[in-house]
């Protein structure tokens, strides 16, 4: 009887893992079919959401044609808003299990094998046109071992990433940095690691308040900084990644943060076209 129970649990875990990676494959495939919003005149704008699992959309619903994560949900919010008159295309550039070290420019990395995520992004023609960049990154830093990353390392990496993004592509871009999600830390991390994540967010918030690199506050999506993120239905079955409801809430709240920025950019294009700027 015990042998059968053990075999059943093994099979259940096997199929659960297979389903997870099957869904993850759908999320990545969906990035090949990122449709623009319906055209609203001759003016076009670009937003990029980059980061780790939480930017990618792990835990949410996805199909090949529907897209995933915050980028997809944000595009739906933009499409519903009457004050947005022009076309905005929003690209998902989240990467599974990516740390801040994975997103560093190769010259800034401590690794022997240099990371290439940021290099690939900077070479993407879509990035060169991007006017708004949203960063959701840092939740995997507590789990890194080679090299191990302290809260101070995380802040340094985020600063370097933001500085590199600021220097490249569209000179007039806005960069929004979100805090690091902490849901599931009680289950997945030791007490020391949980304390490190709290410190990480404190350092991020202090960096944003100084505004030395012109980086703007995105959303507080950690449990300590935003009590609204404590709702159970915002999270997937692992209690760590956001659910479809969670991504929808983040997109709605994030749109409220960046909407005035988007409207100003649309108005600036119209003024330039009319020769008023």
mmCIF file of N, CA, C and O in Angstrom, residues 76 100-101 115 179 199:
data_model
loop_
_atom_site.group_PDB
_atom_site.id
_atom_site.type_symbol
_atom_site.label_atom_id
_atom_site.label_comp_id
_atom_site.label_asym_id
_atom_site.label_seq_id
_atom_site.Cartn_x
_atom_site.Cartn_y
_atom_site.Cartn_z
ATOM 1 N N UNK A 76 -4.206 45.455 -22.526
ATOM 2 C CA UNK A 76 -5.666 45.450 -22.456
ATOM 3 C C UNK A 76 -6.177 46.681 -21.716
ATOM 4 O O UNK A 76 -7.202 47.263 -22.090
ATOM 5 N N UNK A 100 19.252 39.724 -10.948
ATOM 6 C CA UNK A 100 19.786 41.004 -11.407
ATOM 7 C C UNK A 100 21.148 40.804 -12.064
ATOM 8 O O UNK A 100 21.513 41.543 -12.986
ATOM 9 N N UNK A 101 21.890 39.806 -11.618
ATOM 10 C CA UNK A 101 23.188 39.510 -12.240
ATOM 11 C C UNK A 101 23.010 39.056 -13.681
ATOM 12 O O UNK A 101 23.825 39.387 -14.548
ATOM 13 N N UNK A 115 26.768 37.427 -18.735
ATOM 14 C CA UNK A 115 25.349 37.342 -19.120
ATOM 15 C C UNK A 115 25.086 38.111 -20.412
ATOM 16 O O UNK A 115 25.795 39.064 -20.738
ATOM 17 N N UNK A 179 9.205 47.369 -6.785
ATOM 18 C CA UNK A 179 9.834 46.667 -5.673
ATOM 19 C C UNK A 179 9.806 45.165 -5.941
ATOM 20 O O UNK A 179 9.172 44.682 -6.875
ATOM 21 N N UNK A 199 15.375 44.013 3.324
ATOM 22 C CA UNK A 199 16.411 45.034 3.165
ATOM 23 C C UNK A 199 16.548 45.433 1.698
ATOM 24 O O UNK A 199 16.744 46.620 1.386
#
